[in-house]
mmCIF file of C-alpha atoms in Angstrom:
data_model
loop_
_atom_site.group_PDB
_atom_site.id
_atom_site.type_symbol
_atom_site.label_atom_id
_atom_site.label_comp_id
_atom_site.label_asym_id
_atom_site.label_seq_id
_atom_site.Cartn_x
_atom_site.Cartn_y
_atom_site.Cartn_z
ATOM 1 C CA UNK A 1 -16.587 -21.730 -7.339
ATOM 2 C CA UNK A 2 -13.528 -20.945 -4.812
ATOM 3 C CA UNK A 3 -10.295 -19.626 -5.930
ATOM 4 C CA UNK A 4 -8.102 -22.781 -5.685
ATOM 5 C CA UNK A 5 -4.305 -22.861 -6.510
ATOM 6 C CA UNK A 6 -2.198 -25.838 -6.927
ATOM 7 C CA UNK A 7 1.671 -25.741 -7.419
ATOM 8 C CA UNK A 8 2.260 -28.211 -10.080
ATOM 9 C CA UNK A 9 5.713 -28.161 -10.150
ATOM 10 C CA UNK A 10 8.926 -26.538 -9.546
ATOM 11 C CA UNK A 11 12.604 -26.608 -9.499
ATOM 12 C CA UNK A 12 14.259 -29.438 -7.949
ATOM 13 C CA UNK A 13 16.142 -28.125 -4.395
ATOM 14 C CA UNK A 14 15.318 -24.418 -5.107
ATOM 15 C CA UNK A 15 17.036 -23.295 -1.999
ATOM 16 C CA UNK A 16 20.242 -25.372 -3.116
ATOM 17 C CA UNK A 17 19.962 -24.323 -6.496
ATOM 18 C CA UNK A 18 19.965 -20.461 -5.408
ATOM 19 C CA UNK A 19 22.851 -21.031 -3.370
ATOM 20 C CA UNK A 20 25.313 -22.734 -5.887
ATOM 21 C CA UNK A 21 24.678 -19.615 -8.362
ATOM 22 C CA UNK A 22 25.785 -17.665 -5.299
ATOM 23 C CA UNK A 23 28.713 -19.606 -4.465
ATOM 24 C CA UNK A 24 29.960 -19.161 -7.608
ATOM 25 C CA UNK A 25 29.438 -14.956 -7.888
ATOM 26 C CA UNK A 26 31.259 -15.044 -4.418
ATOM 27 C CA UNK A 27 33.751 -17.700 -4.191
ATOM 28 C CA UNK A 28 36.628 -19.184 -5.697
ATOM 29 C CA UNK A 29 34.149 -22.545 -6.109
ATOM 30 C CA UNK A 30 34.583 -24.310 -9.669
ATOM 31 C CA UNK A 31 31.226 -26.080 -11.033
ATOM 32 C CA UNK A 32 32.409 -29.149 -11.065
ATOM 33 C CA UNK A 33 32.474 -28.890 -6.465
ATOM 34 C CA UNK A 34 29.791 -25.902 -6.991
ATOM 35 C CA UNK A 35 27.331 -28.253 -5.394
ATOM 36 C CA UNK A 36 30.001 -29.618 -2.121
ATOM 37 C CA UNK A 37 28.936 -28.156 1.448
ATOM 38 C CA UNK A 38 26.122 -27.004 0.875
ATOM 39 C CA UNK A 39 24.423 -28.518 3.549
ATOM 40 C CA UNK A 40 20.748 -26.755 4.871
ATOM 41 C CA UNK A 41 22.664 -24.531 7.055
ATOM 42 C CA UNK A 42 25.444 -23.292 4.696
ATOM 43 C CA UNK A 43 22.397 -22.883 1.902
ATOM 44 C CA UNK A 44 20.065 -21.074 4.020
ATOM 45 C CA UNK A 45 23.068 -18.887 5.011
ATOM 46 C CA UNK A 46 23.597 -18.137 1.312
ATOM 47 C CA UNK A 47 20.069 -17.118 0.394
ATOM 48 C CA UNK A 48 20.087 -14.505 3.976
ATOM 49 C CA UNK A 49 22.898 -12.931 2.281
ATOM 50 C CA UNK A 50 21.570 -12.734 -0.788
ATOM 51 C CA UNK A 51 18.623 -11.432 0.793
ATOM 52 C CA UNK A 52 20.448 -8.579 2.499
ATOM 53 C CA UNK A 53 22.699 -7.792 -0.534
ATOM 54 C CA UNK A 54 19.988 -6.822 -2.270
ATOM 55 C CA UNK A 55 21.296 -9.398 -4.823
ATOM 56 C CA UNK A 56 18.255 -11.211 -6.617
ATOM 57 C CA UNK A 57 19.347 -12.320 -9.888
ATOM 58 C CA UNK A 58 20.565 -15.745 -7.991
ATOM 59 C CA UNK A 59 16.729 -16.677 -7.231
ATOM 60 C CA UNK A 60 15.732 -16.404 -10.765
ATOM 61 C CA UNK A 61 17.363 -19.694 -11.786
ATOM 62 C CA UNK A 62 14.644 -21.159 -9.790
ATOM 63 C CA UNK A 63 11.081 -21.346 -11.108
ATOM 64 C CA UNK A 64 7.495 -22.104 -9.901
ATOM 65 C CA UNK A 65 4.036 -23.662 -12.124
ATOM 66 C CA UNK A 66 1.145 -23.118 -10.704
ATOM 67 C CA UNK A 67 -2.548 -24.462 -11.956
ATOM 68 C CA UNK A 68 -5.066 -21.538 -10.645
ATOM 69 C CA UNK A 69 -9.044 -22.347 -11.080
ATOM 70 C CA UNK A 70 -12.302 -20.313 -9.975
ATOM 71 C CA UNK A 71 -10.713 -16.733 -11.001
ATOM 72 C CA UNK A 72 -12.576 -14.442 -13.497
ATOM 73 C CA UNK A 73 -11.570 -13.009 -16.416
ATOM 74 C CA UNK A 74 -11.178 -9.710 -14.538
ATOM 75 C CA UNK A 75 -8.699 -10.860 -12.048
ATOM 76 C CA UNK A 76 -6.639 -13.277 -14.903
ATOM 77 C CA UNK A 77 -6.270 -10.092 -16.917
ATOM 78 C CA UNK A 78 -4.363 -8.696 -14.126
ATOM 79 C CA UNK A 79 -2.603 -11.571 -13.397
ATOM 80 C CA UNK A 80 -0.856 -11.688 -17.066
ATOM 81 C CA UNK A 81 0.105 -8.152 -16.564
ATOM 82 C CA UNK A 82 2.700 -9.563 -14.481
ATOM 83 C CA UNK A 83 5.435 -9.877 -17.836
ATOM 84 C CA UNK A 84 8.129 -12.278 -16.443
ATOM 85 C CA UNK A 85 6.183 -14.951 -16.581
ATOM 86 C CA UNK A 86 4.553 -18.140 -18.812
ATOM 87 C CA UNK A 87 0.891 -18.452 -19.228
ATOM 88 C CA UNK A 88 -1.666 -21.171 -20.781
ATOM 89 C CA UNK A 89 -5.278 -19.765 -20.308
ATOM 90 C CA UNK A 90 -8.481 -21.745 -21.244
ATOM 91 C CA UNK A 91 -9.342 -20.493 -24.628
ATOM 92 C CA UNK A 92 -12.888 -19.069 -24.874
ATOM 93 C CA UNK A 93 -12.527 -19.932 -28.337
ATOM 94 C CA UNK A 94 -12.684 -23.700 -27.654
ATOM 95 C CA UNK A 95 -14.679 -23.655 -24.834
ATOM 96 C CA UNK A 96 -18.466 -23.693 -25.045
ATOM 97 C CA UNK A 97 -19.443 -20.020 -23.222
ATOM 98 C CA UNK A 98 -22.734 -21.419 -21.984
ATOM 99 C CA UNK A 99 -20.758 -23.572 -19.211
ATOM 100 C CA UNK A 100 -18.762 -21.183 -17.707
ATOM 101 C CA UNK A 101 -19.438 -20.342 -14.040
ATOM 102 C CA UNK A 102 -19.345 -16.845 -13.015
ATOM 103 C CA UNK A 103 -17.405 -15.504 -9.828
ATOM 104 C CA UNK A 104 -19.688 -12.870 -7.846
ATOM 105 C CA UNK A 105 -17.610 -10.304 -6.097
ATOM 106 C CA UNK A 106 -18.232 -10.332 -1.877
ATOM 107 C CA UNK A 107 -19.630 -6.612 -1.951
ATOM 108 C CA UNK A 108 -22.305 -7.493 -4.415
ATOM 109 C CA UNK A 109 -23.503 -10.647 -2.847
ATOM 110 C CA UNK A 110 -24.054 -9.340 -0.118
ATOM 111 C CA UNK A 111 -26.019 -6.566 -1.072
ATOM 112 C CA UNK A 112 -29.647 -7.875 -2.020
ATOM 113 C CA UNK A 113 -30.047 -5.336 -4.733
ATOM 114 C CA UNK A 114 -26.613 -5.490 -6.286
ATOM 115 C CA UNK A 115 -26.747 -9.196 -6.311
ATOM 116 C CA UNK A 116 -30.650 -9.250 -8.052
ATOM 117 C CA UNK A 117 -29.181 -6.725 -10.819
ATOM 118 C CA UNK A 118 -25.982 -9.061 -11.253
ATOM 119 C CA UNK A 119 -27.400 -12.601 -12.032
ATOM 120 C CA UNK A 120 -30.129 -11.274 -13.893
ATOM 121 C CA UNK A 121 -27.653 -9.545 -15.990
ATOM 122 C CA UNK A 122 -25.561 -12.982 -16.084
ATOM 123 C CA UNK A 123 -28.435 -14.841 -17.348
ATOM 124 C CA UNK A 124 -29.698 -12.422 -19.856
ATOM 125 C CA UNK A 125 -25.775 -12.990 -21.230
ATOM 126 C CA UNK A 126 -25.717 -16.631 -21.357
ATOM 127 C CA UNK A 127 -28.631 -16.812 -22.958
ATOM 128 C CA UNK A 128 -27.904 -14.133 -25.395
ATOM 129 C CA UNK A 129 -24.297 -16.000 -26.373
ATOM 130 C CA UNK A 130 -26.260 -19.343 -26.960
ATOM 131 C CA UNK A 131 -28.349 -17.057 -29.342
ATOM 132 C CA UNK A 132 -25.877 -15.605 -30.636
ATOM 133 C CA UNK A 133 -23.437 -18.732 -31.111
ATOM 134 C CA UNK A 134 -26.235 -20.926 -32.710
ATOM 135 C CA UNK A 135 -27.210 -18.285 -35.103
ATOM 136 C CA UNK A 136 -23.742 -18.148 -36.833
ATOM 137 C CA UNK A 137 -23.978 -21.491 -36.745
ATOM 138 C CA UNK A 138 -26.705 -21.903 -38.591
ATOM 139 C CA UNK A 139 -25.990 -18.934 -41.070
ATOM 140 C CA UNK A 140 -22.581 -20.808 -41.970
ATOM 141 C CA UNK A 141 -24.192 -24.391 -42.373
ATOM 142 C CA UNK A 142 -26.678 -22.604 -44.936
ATOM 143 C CA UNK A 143 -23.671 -21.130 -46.290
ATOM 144 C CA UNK A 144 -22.207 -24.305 -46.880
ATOM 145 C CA UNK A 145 -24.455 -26.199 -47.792
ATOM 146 C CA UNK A 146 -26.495 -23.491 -49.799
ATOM 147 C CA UNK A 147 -29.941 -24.962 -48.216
ATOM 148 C CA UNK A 148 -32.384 -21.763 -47.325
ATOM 149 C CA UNK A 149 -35.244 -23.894 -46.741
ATOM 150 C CA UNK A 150 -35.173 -25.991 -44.082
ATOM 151 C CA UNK A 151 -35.926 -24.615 -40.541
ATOM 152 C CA UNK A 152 -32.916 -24.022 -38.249
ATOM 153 C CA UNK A 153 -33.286 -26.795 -35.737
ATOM 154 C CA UNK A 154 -33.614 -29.220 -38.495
ATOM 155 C CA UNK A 155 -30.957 -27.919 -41.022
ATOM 156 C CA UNK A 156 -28.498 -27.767 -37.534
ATOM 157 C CA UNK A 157 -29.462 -31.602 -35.903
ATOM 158 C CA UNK A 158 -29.419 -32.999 -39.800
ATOM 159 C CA UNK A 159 -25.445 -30.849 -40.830
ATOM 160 C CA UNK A 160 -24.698 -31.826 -37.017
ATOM 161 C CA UNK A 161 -24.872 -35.956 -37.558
ATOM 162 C CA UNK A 162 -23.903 -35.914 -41.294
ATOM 163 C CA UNK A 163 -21.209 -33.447 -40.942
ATOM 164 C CA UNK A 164 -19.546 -33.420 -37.466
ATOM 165 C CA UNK A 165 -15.755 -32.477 -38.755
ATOM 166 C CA UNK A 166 -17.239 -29.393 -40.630
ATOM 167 C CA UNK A 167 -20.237 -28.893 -38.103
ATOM 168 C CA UNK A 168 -17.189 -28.640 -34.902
ATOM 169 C CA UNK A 169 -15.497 -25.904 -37.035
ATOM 170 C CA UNK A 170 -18.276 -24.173 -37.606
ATOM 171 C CA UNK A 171 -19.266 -23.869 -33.662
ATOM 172 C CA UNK A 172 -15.618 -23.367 -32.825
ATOM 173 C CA UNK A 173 -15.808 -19.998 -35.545
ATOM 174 C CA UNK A 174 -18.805 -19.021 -33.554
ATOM 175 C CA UNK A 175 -17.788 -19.073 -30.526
ATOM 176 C CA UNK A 176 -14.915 -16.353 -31.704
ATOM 177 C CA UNK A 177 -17.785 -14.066 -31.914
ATOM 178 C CA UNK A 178 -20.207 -14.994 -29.894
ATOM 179 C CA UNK A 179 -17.572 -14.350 -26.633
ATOM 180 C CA UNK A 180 -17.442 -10.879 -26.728
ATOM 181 C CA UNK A 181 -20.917 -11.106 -25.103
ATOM 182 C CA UNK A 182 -19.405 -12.931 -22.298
ATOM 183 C CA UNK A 183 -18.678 -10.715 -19.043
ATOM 184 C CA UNK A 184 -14.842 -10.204 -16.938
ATOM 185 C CA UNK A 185 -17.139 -12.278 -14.109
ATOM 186 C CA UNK A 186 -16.830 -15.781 -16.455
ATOM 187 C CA UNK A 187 -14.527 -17.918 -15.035
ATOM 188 C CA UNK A 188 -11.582 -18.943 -16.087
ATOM 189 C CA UNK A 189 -8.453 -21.418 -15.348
ATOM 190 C CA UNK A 190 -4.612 -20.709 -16.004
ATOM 191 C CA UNK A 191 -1.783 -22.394 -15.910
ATOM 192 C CA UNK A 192 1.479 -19.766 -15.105
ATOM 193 C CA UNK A 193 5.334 -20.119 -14.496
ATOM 194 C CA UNK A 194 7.380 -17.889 -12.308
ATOM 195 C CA UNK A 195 11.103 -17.506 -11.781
ATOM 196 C CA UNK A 196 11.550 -16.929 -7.620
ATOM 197 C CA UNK A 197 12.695 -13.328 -8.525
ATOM 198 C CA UNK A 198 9.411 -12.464 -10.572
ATOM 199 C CA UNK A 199 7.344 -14.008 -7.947
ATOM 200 C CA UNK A 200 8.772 -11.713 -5.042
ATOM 201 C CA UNK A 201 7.736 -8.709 -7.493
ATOM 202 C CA UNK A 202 4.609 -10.446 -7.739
ATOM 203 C CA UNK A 203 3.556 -10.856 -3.741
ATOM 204 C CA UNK A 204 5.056 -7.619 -3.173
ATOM 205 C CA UNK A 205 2.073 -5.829 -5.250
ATOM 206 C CA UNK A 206 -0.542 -8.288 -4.792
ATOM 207 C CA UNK A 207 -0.862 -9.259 -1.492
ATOM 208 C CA UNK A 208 -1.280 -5.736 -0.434
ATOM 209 C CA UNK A 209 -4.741 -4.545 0.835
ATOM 210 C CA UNK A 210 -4.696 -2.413 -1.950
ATOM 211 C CA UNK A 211 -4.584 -5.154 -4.542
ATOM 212 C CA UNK A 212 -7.908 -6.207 -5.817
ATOM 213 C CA UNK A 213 -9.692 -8.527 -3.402
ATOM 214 C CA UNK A 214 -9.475 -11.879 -5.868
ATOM 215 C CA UNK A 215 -5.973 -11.155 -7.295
ATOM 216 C CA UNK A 216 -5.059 -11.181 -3.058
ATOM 217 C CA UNK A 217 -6.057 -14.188 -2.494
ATOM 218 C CA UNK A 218 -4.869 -15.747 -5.255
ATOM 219 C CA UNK A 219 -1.235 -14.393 -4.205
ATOM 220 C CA UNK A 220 -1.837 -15.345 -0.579
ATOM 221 C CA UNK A 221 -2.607 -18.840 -1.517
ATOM 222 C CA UNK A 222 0.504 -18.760 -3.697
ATOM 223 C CA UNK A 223 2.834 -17.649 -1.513
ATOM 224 C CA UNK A 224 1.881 -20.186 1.475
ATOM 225 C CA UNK A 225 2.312 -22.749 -1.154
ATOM 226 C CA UNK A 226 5.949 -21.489 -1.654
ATOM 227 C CA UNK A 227 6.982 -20.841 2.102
ATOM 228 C CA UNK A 228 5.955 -24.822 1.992
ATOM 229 C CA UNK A 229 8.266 -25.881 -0.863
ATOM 230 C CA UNK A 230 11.139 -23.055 -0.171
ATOM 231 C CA UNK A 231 10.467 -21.777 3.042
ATOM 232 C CA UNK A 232 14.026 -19.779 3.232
ATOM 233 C CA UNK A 233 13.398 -18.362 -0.392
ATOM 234 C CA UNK A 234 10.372 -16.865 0.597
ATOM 235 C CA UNK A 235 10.441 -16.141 4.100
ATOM 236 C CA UNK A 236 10.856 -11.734 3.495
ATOM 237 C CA UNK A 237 7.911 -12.165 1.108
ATOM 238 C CA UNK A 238 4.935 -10.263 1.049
ATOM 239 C CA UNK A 239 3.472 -6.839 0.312
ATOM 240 C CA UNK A 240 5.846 -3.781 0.536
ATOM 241 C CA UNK A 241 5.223 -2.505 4.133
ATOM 242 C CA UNK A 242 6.826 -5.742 6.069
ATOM 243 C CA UNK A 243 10.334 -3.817 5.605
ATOM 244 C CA UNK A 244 9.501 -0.072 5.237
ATOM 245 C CA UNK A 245 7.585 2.375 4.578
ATOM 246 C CA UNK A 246 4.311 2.142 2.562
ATOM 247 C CA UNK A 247 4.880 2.383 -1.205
ATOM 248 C CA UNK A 248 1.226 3.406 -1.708
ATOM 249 C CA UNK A 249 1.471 6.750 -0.425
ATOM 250 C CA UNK A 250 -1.584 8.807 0.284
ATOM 251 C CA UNK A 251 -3.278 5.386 -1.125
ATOM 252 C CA UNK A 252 -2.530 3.345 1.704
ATOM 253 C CA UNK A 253 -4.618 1.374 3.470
ATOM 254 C CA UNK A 254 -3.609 2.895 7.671
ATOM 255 C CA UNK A 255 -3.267 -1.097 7.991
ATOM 256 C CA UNK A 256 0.565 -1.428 8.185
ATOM 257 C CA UNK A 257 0.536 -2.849 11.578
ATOM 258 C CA UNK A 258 -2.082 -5.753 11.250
ATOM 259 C CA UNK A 259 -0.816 -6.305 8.163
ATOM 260 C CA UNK A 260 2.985 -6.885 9.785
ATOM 261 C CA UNK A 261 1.234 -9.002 12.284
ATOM 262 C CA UNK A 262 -0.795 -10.764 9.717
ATOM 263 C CA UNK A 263 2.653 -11.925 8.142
ATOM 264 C CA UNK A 264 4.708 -12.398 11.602
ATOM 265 C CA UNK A 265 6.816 -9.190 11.340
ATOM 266 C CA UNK A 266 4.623 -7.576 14.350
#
């Protein structure tokens, strides 16, 4: 499955929004006319000087939701490390294991070897979490029900129809356990809210070639989203080198000019 992001929803007038908490750090401007002449032009001249101020606090009274799908658990881990932000993740608690896809990283797909030793790994996991998950099961229904008689498939189908309140709790407490068999490839979906200011952080370290390959693109699809609903906002976003020097030091990628030209600032 393909990384897909959606912007779900965001500020009304971001750009105008922006520039009225501007207005008001540098002008006489009361709220009750915060909002007069501010037409495009005057707005987009407010955010440019923000912009070269260095002044950022302004953009964080603006905020973006985004719905992101097809990402593993590897790359939403280092998503949530990003702390000025909300998140809603699908719960591998609720969520039967066994129906998760799996993202398979570029380098090992296309690698015959690497990709044999991957799936059959991924296999011999799913399978091993359905064992896993309908063995607790079945060791809490005898539990319950104190029957250490009947064979498994029977006791579970018979508990199952006669006791679907207590049987869903009992798969639910399974699957607590049984997901720590579960790899970082499972998939996973995310809801997460930024404020403009936190996003800017965000693209700065994560669209850089040095960010991990799925994390990139996730960013990248993010911020073309953004340009689309903000385009002034976001215009000097991107990773670190479009303005200066790399921040990566010794660890940078050599690819400061195609990256600049990548992003327009050739």
């Amino acid at each position: 499955m393909a990384v897909k992001v959606t912007l779900l929803n965001y500020t009304p007038n971001p750009e105008q929004t922006v520039a009225m908490a501007a207005k008001l750090c540098y002008s006489p401007s009361g709220i009750e006319d915060i909002r007069d002449g501010l037409t495009e032009e005057k707005t987009a001249s407010f955010i440019e000087m923000l912009a070269d101020l260095g002044h950022a606090s302004p953009t964080e009274h603006v905020s973006f939701t985004f719905g992101i799908e097809g990402i593993s658990r590897a790359c939403s881990h280092q998503l949530v490390r990003h702390r000025i932000a909300s998140y809603s993740q699908q719960s591998q608690r609720y969520v039967d294991g066994t129906k998760f896809d799996f993202v398979t990283p570029p380098e090992i797909e296309k690698n015959e070897k690497a990709l044999a030793a991957f799936n059959r790994v991924i296999a011999q996991q799913t399978e091993a979490y359905r064992e896993i998950r309908d063995a607790l099961v079945t060791g809490y229904i005898r539990e319950f029900t104190g029957d250490g008689e009947t064979g498994d498939e029977a006791l579970t189908e018979r508990f199952r129809a006669e006791n679907k309140k207590h049987f869903a709790a009992f798969v639910k407490k399974a699957n607590e356990d049984a997901r720590f068999i579960l790899p970082n490839a499972s998939t996973t979906k995310i809801v997460c809210t930024f404020n403009a200011r936190s996003l800017a952080n965000f693209f700065a370290h994560r669209c850089c070639n040095r960010a991990q390959w799925e994390i990139r693109e996730v960013a990248e699809q993010m911020l073309l989203l953004c340009l689309d609903a903000a385009p002034h906002l976001f215009k000097n976003c991107g990773p670190s080198c479009l303005f200066g020097p790399c921040p990566e030091g010794a660890m940078c990628c050599g690819k400061t000019k195609e990256v600049r030209e990548k992003y327009g600032r050739g």
